[in-house]
Coordinates of C-alpha atoms in Angstrom, one line a residue:
X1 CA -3.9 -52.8 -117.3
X2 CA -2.2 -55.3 -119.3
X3 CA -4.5 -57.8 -121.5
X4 CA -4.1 -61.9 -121.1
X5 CA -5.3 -64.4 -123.6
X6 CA -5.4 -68.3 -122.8
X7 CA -5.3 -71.2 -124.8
X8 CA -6.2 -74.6 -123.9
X9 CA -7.6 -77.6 -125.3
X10 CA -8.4 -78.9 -121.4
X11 CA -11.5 -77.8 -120.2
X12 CA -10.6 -77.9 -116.5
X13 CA -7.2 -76.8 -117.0
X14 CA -8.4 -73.7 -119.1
X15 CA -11.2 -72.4 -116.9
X16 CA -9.1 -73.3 -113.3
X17 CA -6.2 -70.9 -114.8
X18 CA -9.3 -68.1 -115.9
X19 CA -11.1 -68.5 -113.3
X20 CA -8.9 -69.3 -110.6
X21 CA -6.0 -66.9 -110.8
X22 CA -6.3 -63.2 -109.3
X23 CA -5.2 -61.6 -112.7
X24 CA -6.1 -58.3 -111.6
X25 CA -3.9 -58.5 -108.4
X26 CA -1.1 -59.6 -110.6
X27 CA -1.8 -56.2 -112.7
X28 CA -3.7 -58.2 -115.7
X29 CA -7.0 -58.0 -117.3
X30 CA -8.4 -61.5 -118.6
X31 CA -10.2 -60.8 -122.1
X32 CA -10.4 -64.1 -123.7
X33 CA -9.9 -67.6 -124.0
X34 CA -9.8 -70.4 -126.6
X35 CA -9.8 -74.4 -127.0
X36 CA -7.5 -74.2 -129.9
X37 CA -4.7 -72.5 -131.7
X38 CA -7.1 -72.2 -135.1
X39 CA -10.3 -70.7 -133.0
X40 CA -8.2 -68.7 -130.8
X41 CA -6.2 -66.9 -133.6
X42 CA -8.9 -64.7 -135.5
X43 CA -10.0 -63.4 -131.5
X44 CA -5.9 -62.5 -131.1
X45 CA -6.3 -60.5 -134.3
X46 CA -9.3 -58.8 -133.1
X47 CA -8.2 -58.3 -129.2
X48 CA -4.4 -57.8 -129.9
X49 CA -3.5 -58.8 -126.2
X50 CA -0.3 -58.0 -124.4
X51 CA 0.6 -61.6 -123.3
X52 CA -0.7 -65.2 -124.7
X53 CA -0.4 -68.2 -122.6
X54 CA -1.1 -71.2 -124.9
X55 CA -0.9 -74.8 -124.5
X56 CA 1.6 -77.2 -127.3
X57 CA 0.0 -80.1 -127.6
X58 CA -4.1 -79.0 -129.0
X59 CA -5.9 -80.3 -132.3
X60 CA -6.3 -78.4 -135.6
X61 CA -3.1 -76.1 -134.8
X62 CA -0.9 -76.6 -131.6
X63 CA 0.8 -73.9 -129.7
X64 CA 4.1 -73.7 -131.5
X65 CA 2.4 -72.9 -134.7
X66 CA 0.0 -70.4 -133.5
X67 CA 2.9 -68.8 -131.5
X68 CA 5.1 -68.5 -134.9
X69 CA 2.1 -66.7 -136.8
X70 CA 1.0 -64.6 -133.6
X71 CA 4.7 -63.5 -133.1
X72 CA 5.1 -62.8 -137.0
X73 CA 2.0 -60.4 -136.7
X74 CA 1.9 -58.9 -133.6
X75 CA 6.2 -59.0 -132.9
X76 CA 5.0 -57.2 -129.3
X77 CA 2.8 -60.0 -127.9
X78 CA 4.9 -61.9 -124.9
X79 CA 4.4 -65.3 -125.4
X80 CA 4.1 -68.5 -122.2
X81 CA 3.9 -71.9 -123.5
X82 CA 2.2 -74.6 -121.3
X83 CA 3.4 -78.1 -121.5
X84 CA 3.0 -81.5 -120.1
X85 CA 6.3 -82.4 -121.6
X86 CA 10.0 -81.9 -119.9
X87 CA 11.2 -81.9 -123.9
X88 CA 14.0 -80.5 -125.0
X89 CA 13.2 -80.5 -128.5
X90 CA 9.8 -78.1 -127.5
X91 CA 11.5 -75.7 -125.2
X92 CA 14.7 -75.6 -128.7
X93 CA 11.5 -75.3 -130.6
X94 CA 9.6 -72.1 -128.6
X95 CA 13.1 -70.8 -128.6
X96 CA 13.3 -70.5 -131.6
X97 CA 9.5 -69.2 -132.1
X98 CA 10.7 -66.2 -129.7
X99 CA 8.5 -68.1 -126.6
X100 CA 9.4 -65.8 -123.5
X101 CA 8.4 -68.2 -121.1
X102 CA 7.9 -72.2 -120.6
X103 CA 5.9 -73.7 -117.9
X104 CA 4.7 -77.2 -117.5
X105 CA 1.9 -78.5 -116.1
X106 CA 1.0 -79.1 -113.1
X107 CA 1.0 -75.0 -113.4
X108 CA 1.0 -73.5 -110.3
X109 CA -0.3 -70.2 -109.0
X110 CA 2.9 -69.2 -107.4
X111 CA 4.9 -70.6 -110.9
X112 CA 2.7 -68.4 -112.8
X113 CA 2.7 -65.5 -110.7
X114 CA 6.7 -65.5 -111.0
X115 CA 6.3 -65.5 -114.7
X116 CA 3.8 -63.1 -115.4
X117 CA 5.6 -60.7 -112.9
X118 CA 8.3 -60.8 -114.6
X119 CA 6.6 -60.0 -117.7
X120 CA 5.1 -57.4 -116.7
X121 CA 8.1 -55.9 -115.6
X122 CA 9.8 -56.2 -119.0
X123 CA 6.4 -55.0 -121.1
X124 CA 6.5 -51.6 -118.6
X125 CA 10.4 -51.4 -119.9
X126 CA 9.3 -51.5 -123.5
X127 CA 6.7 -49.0 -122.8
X128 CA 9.1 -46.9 -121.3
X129 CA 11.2 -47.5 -124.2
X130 CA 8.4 -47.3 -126.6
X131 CA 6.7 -43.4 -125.1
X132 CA 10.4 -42.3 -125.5
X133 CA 10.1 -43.5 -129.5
X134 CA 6.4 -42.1 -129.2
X135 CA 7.8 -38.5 -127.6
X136 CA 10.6 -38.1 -130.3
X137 CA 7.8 -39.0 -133.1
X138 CA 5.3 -36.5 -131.9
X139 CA 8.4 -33.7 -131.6
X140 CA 9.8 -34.8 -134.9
X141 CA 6.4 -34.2 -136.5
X142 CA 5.2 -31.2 -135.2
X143 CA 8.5 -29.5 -136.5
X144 CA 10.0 -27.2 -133.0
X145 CA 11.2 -24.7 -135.6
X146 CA 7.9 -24.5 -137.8
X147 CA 5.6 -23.9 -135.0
X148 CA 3.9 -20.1 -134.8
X149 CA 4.6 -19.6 -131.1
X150 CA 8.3 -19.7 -131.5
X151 CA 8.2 -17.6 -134.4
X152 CA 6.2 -14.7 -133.2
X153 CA 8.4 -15.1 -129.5
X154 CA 11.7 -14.1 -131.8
X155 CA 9.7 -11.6 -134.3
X156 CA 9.2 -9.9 -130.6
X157 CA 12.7 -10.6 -129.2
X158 CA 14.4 -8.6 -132.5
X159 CA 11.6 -6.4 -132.8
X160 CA 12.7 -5.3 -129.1
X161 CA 8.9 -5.4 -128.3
X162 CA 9.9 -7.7 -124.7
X163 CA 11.1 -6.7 -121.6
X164 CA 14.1 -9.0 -120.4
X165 CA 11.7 -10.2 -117.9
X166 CA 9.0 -11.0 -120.8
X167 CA 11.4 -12.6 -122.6
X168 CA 12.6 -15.0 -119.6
X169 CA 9.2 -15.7 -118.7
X170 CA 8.3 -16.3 -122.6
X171 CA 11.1 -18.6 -123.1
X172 CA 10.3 -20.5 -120.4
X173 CA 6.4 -21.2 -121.3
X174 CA 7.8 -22.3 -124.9
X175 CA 10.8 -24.9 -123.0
X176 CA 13.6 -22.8 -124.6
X177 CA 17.0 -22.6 -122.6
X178 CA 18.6 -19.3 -123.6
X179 CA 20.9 -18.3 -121.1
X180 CA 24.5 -18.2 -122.3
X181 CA 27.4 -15.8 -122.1
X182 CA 27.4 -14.6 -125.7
X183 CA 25.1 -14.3 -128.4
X184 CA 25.3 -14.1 -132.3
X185 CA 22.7 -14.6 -134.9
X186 CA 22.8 -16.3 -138.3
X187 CA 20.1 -15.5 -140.8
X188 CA 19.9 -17.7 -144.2
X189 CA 17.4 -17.9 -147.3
X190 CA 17.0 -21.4 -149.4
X191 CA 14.6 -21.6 -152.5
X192 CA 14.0 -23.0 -155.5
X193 CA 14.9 -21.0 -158.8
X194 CA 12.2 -22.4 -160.4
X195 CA 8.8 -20.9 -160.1
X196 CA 7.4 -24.8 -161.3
X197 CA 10.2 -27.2 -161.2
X198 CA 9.8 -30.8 -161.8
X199 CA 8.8 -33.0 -159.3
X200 CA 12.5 -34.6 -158.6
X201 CA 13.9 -31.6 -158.6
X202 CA 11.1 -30.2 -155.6
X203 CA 12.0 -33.6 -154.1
X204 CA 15.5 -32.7 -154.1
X205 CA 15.3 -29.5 -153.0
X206 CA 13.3 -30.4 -150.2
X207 CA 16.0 -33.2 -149.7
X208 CA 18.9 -31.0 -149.0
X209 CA 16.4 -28.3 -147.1
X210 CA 15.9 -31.1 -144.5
X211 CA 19.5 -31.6 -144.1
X212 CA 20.5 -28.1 -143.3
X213 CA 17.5 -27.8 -140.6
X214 CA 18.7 -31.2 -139.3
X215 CA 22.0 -29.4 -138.7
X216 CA 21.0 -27.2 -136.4
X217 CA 18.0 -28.9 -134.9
X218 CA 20.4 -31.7 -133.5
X219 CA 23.1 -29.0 -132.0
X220 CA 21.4 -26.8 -128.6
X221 CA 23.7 -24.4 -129.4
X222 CA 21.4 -23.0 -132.2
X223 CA 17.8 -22.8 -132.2
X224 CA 16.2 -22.3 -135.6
X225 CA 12.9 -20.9 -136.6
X226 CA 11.2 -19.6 -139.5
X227 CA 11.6 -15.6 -140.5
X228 CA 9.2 -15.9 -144.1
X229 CA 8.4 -18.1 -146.4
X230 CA 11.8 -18.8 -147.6
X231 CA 14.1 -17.7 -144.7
X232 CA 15.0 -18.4 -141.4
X233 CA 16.7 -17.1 -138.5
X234 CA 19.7 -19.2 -136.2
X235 CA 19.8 -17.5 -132.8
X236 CA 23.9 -18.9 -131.8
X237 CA 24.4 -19.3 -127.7
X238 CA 27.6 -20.1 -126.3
X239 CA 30.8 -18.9 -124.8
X240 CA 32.4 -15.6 -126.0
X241 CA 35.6 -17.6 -127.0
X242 CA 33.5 -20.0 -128.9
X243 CA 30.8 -18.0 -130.7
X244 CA 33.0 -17.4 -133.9
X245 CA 33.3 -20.7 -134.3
X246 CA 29.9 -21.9 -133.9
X247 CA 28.9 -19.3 -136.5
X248 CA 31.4 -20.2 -138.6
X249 CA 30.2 -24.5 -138.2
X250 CA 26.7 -22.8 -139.4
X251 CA 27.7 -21.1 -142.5
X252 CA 30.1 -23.8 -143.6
X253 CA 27.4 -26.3 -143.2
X254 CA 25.0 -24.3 -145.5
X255 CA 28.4 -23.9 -147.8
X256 CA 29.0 -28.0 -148.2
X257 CA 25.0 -29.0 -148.3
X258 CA 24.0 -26.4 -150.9
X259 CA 27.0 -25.1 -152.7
X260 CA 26.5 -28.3 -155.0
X261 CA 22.8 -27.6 -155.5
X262 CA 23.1 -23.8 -157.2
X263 CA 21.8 -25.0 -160.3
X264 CA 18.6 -25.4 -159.1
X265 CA 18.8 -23.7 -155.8
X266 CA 19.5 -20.3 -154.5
X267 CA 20.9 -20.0 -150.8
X268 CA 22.5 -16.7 -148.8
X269 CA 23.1 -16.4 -145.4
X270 CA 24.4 -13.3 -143.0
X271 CA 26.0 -12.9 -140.0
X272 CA 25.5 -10.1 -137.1
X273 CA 28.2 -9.5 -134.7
X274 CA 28.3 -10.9 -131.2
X275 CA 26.2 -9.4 -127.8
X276 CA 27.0 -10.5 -124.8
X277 CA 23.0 -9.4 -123.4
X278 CA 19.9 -11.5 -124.8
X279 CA 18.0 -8.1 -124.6
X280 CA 20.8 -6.6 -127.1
X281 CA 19.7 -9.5 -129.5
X282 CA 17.9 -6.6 -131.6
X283 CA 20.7 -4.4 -132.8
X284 CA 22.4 -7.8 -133.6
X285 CA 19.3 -8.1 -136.1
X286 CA 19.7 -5.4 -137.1
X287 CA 23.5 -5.7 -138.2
X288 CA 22.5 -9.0 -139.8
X289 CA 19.7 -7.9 -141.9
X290 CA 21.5 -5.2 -142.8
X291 CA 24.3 -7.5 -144.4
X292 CA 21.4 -10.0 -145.6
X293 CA 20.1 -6.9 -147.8
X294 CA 23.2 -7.3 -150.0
X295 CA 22.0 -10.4 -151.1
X296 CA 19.7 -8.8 -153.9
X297 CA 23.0 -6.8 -154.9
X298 CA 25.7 -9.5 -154.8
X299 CA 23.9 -12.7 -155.4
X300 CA 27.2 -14.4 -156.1
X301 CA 28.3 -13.9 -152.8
X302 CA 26.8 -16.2 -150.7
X303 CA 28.3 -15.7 -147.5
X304 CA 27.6 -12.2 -146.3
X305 CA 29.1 -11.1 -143.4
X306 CA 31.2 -7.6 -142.3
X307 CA 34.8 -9.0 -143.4
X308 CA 32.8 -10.3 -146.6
X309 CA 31.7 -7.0 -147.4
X310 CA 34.2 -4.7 -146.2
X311 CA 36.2 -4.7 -149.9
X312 CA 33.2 -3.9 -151.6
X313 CA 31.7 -1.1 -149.2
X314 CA 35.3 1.0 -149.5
X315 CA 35.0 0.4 -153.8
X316 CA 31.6 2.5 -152.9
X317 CA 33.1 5.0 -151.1
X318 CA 35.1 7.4 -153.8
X319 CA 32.7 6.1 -156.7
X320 CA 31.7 8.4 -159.5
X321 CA 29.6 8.2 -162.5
X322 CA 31.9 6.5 -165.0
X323 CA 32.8 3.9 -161.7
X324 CA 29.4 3.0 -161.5
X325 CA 28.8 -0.5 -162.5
X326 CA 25.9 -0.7 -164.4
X327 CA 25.0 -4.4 -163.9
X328 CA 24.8 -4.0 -160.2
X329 CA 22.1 -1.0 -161.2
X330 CA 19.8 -3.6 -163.6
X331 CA 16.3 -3.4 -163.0
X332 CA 15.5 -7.5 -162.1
X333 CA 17.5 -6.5 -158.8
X334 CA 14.8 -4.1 -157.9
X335 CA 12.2 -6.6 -159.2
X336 CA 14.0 -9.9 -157.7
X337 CA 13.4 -7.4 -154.2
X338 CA 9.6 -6.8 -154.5
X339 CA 9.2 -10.6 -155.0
X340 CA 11.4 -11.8 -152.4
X341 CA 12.1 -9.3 -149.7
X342 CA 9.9 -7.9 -147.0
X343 CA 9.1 -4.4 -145.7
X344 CA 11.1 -4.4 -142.5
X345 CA 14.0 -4.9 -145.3
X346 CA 13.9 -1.7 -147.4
X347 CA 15.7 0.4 -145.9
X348 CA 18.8 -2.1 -146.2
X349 CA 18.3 -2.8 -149.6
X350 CA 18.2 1.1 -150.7
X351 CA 21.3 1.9 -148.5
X352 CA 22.9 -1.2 -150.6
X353 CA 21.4 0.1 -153.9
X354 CA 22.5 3.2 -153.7
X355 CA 25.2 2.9 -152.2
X356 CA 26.6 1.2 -155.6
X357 CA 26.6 4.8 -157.7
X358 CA 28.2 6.2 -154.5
X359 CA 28.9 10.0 -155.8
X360 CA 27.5 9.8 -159.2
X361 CA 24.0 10.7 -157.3
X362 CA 25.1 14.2 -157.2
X363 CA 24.8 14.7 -161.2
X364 CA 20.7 15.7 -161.3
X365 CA 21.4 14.1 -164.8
X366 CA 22.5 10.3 -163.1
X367 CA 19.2 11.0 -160.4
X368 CA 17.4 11.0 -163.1
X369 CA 18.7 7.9 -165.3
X370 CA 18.1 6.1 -161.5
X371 CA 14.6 7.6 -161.0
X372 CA 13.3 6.4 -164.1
X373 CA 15.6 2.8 -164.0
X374 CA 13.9 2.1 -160.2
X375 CA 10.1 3.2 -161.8
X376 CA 10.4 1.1 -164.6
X377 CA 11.3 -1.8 -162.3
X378 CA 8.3 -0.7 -160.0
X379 CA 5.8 -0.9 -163.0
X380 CA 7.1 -4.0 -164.6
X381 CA 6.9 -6.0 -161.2
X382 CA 3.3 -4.6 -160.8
X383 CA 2.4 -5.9 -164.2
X384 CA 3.8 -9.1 -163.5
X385 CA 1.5 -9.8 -160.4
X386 CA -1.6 -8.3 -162.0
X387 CA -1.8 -5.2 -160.3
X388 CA -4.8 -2.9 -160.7
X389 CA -3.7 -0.3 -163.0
X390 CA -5.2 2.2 -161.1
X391 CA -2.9 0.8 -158.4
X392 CA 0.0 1.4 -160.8
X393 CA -0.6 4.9 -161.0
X394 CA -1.2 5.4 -157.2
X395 CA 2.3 4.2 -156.8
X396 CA 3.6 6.2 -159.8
X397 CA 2.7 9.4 -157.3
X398 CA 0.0 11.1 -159.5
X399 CA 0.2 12.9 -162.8
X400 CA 3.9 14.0 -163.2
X401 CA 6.6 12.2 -161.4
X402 CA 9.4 14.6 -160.5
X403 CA 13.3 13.7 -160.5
X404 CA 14.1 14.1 -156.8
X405 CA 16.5 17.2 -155.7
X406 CA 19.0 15.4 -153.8
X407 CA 20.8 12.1 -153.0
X408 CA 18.9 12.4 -149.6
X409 CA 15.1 12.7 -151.8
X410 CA 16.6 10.0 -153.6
X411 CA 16.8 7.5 -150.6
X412 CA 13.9 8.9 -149.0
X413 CA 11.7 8.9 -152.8
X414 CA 13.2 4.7 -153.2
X415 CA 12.2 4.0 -149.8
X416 CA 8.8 5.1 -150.4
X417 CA 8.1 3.7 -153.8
X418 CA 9.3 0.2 -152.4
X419 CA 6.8 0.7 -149.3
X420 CA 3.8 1.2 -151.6
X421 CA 4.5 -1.3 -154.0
X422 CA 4.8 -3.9 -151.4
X423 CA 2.0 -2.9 -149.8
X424 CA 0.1 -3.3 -153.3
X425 CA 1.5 -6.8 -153.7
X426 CA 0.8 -8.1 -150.1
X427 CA -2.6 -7.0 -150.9
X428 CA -2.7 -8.9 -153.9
X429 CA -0.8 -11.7 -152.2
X430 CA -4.0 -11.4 -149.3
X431 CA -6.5 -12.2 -151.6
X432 CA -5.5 -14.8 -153.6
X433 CA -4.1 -16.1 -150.1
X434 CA -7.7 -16.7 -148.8
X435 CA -8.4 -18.3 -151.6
X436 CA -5.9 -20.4 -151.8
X437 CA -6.4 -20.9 -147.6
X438 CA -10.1 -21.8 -148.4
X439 CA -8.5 -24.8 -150.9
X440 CA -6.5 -26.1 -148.3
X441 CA -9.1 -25.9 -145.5
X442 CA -11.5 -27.9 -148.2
X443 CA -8.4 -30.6 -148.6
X444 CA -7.7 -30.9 -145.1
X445 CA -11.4 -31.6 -144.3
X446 CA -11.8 -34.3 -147.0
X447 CA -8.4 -36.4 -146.9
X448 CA -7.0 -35.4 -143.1
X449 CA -8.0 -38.9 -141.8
X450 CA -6.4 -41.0 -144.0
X451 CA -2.9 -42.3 -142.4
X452 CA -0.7 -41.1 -145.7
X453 CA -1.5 -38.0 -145.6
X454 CA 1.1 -35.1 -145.0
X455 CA 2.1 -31.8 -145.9
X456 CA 3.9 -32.1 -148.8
X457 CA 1.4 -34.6 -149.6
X458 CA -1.2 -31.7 -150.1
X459 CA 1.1 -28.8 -151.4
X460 CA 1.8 -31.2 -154.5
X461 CA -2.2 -31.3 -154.8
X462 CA -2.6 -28.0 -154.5
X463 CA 0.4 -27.2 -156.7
X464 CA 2.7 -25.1 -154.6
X465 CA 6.0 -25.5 -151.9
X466 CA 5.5 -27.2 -148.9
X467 CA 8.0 -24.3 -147.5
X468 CA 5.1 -21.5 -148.7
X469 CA 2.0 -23.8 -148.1
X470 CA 3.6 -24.6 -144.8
X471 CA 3.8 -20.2 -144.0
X472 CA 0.7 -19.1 -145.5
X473 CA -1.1 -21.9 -143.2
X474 CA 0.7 -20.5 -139.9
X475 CA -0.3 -17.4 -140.7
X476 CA -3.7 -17.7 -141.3
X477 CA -4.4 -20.6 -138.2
X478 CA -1.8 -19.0 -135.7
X479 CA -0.9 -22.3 -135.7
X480 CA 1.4 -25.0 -138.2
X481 CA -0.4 -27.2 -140.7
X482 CA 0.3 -30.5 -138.8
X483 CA -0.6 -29.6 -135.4
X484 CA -4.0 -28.6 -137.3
X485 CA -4.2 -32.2 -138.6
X486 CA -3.4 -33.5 -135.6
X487 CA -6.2 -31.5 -133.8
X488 CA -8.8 -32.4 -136.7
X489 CA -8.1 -36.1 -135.8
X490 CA -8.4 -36.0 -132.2
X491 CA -11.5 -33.9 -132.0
X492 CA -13.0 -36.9 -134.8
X493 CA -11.6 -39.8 -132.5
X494 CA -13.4 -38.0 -129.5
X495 CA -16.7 -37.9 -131.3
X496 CA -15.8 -41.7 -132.6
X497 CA -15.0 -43.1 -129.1
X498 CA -18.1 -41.1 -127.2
X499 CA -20.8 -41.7 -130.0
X500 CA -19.9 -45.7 -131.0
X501 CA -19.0 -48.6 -129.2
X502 CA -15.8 -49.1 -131.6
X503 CA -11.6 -49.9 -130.4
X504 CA -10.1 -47.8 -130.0
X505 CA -7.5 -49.6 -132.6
X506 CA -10.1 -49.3 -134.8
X507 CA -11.1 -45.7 -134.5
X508 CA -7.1 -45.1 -134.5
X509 CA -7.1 -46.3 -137.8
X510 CA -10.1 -44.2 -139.1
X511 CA -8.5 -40.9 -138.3
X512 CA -5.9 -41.4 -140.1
X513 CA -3.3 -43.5 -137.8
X514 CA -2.1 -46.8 -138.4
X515 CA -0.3 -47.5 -134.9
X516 CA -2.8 -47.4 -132.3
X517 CA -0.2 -46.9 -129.7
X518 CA 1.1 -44.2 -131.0
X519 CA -2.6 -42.8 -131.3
X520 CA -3.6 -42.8 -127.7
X521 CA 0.4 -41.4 -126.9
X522 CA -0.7 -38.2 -128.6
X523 CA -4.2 -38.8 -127.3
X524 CA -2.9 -38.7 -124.1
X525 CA -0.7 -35.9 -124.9
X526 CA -3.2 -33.2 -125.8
X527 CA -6.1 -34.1 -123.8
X528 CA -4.4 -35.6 -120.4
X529 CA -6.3 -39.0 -120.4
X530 CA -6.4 -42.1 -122.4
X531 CA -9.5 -42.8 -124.8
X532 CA -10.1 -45.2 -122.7
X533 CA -10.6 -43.1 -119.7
X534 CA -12.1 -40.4 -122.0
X535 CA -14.7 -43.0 -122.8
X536 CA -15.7 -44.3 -119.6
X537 CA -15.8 -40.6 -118.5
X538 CA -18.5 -39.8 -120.9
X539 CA -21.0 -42.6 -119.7

């Protein structure tokens, strides 16, 4: 119900229009009433109705000037003036104030009806307008392509874990509209080079980051979401006449917004080939991880795609030992991969490692000049995350490493070595995780009601990314860092509101938001019911 405040210097004229007049019929609650502009403005402040209806002519400060400093601070507030005078001058004057309405007196209840009728019509516009604001707010904030759910529906999707049915009915639950003729997927990696960069330069990379996702957040044809900490995966729907192209929009946006930036940032992206069935979205995966793999191997090439690596896969082909090129065999590639890359990505990588010294792995002589080159890399990353050393020689296979007997033992000797090194590091990565995820709880709790604060608000407290602060926290909660926030605040309001007899403006503010519109919008959006109404149900 909307809220009315009245003042009038008239006694008789002020409590006839409160007492007299069926606000509530008219949709309106009555909260308040004053004999002057200067005693009515500190109760505005405090009641922040919807509509004032003031008299011009009052002592200490007439209607015109409380109008102006009631419209300068609350810009929402409808304003009626009331007026004994048919003058020109006062109706220019309330015009120029932003009055909505002018009556004069004698006011009658069928005048006055009309009016606030009509305002109430326009104030359910604004709303209208103003949930629309609220909706994009809330959706802009709780990030579509950060949240958990939508990650773990396409882990399952390329994992082929889901039926088509499952994934239908999943897709549905999570508002996602994939049905299209043809399918293609797009995978990219953005991240900083440095491990601590300045605080302009985090800025900026966080900058162009949010211009790439805005990319494809604003276009339906793709639907982004997070693969790890520093990559992502594009899902492309459309028709099969179109799909090239819609790749091909993708990859040349990531081109223009980070192809100036490589100074500071490092970008790839790959590209599977298209699938006509959404259930066929897994061997599309796996074409497109497999060209994503050649990232560690041709970090120059920043586009990877089948025509993009065609040339250098038939240089492979007829290689022999004095082809080999010795730079693409340098250890930091190896060590750059057990930093970066993942397990579901090893098998690419070796294929693409090895796949460099192409024949030269039948000389038992170049095996072992690769054995040693990939153990060396092995040990050096291990040292470099603190590994147990007894972990070191777990992974180094016991007391005398042999040189495997064929190209086949070599793949199948890299494979494993990579497997139980990563294992060792995500180990490593666990426990100071939980750690570090105990910090952040501890932040959250302490500084989570206070209106500026934000995601990249604590990563720079904590001292890392928002891009890893923001993973590690989704996969700890099952659920993204804001939507925890957002839940901390709500449960805090719920207390606030059943416990105190406080505004629900005023609790707004004290759990960390400074519109309380916007407040009871989400309010309303995760509970059903306004605070209000949650109040008055608790008593």
């Amino acid at each position: 119900m909307l809220r009315v405040f009245l003042v009038e210097d008239e006694s008789v004229v002020r409590e006839g229009l409160r007492d007299k007049i069926p606000w509530e019929q008219y949709g309106f609650q009555f909260v308040g009433d004053a004999a002057d502009g200067e005693m009515a403005l500190p109760m505005i402040r405090k009641m922040k109705p919807d509509v004032l209806i003031t008299d011009i002519k009052m002592p200490f400060m007439d209607g015109l000037s409380l109008s102006e400093i009631v419209k300068e601070e609350f810009p929402k507030i409808r304003i009626v003036i009331i007026s004994g005078y048919d003058d020109f001058e006062y109706a220019r004057q309330a015009i120029v104030v932003g009055v909505d309405q002018y009556l004069l007196k004698p006011v009658t209840r069928a005048a006055l009806r009309n009016v606030m009728l009509e305002l109430k019509e326009k104030i359910g516009q604004d709303m209208g307008q103003k949930d629309h604001d609220y909706q994009a707010q809330f959706q802009d904030e709780m990030q579509a392509f950060e949240q958990f759910p939508l990650r773990r529906f396409f882990e399952k999707v390329l994992d082929g874990k889901l039926s088509v049915k499952e994934i239908y009915e999943e897709a549905a639950r999570l508002s996602l509209q994939i049905t299209a003729p043809c399918y293609d997927l797009l995978l990219f990696s953005l991240y900083e080079k440095e491990d601590q960069p300045a605080r302009e330069d985090r800025e900026r990379f966080m900058r162009k980051q949010d211009e790439v996702f805005h990319f494809f957040l604003r276009h339906p044809q793709y639907i982004l979401f997070r693969l790890n900490v520093n990559s992502y995966g594009v899902p492309v729907e459309g028709e099969r006449a179109q799909i090239q192209e819609l790749v091909e929009n993708g990859t040349d946006h990531l081109r223009r917004y980070c192809a100036s930036e490589e100074d500071h940032m490092g970008w790839h992206a790959a590209v599977g080939e298209p699938v006509e069935r959404l259930s066929m979205l897994p061997q599309c995966y796996r074409k497109a991880s497999h060209h994503f793999a050649y990232r560690f191997i041709l970090p120059d090439t920043h586009i990877l795609t089948q025509e993009s690596l065609k040339a250098y896969a038939a240089d492979q082909e007829e290689k022999e030992i004095t082809d080999v090129d010795l730079v693409q065999m340098d250890p930091e590639i190896i060590r750059d991969f057990l930093a970066k890359g993942t397990e579901s990505e090893i098998h690419d990588f070796v294929v693409s490692y090895l796949d460099n010294i192409g024949h030269g792995l039948r000389s038992r002589m170049f095996r072992g000049y690769v054995f040693f080159n990939i153990r060396v890399a092995a040990a050096t990353f291990l040292h470099s995350i603190g590994a147990d050393p007894e972990d070191g020689r777990k992974e180094a296979g016991g007391t005398v490493p042999t040189v495997p007997d064929s190209e086949e033992d070599m793949y199948v000797y890299f494979m494993g070595m990579l497997k139980d090194v990563m294992e060792i590091r995500d180990g490593i990565d666990n426990r100071q995780g939980k750690k570090l995820f105990k910090k952040v709880r501890d932040l959250i709790d302490s500084q989570y009601d206070q209106e500026s604060f934000s995601l990249s608000m604590a990563a720079e407290q904590i001292g890392m990314s928002p891009n890893y602060l923001s993973t590690i926290f989704s996969q700890n909660m099952q659920q993204t860092f804001i939507e925890y926030v957002t839940e901390k605040r709500i449960e805090k309001a719920k207390k606030l509101l059943r416990q105190t007899d406080k505004a629900s403006g005023e609790i707004a503010r004290e759990v960390g938001y400074k519109d309380p519109h916007y407040f009871s919008f989400v309010f309303r959006k995760l509970l059903g019911c306004t605070p209000r109404e949650y109040r008055a149900e608790g008593r």
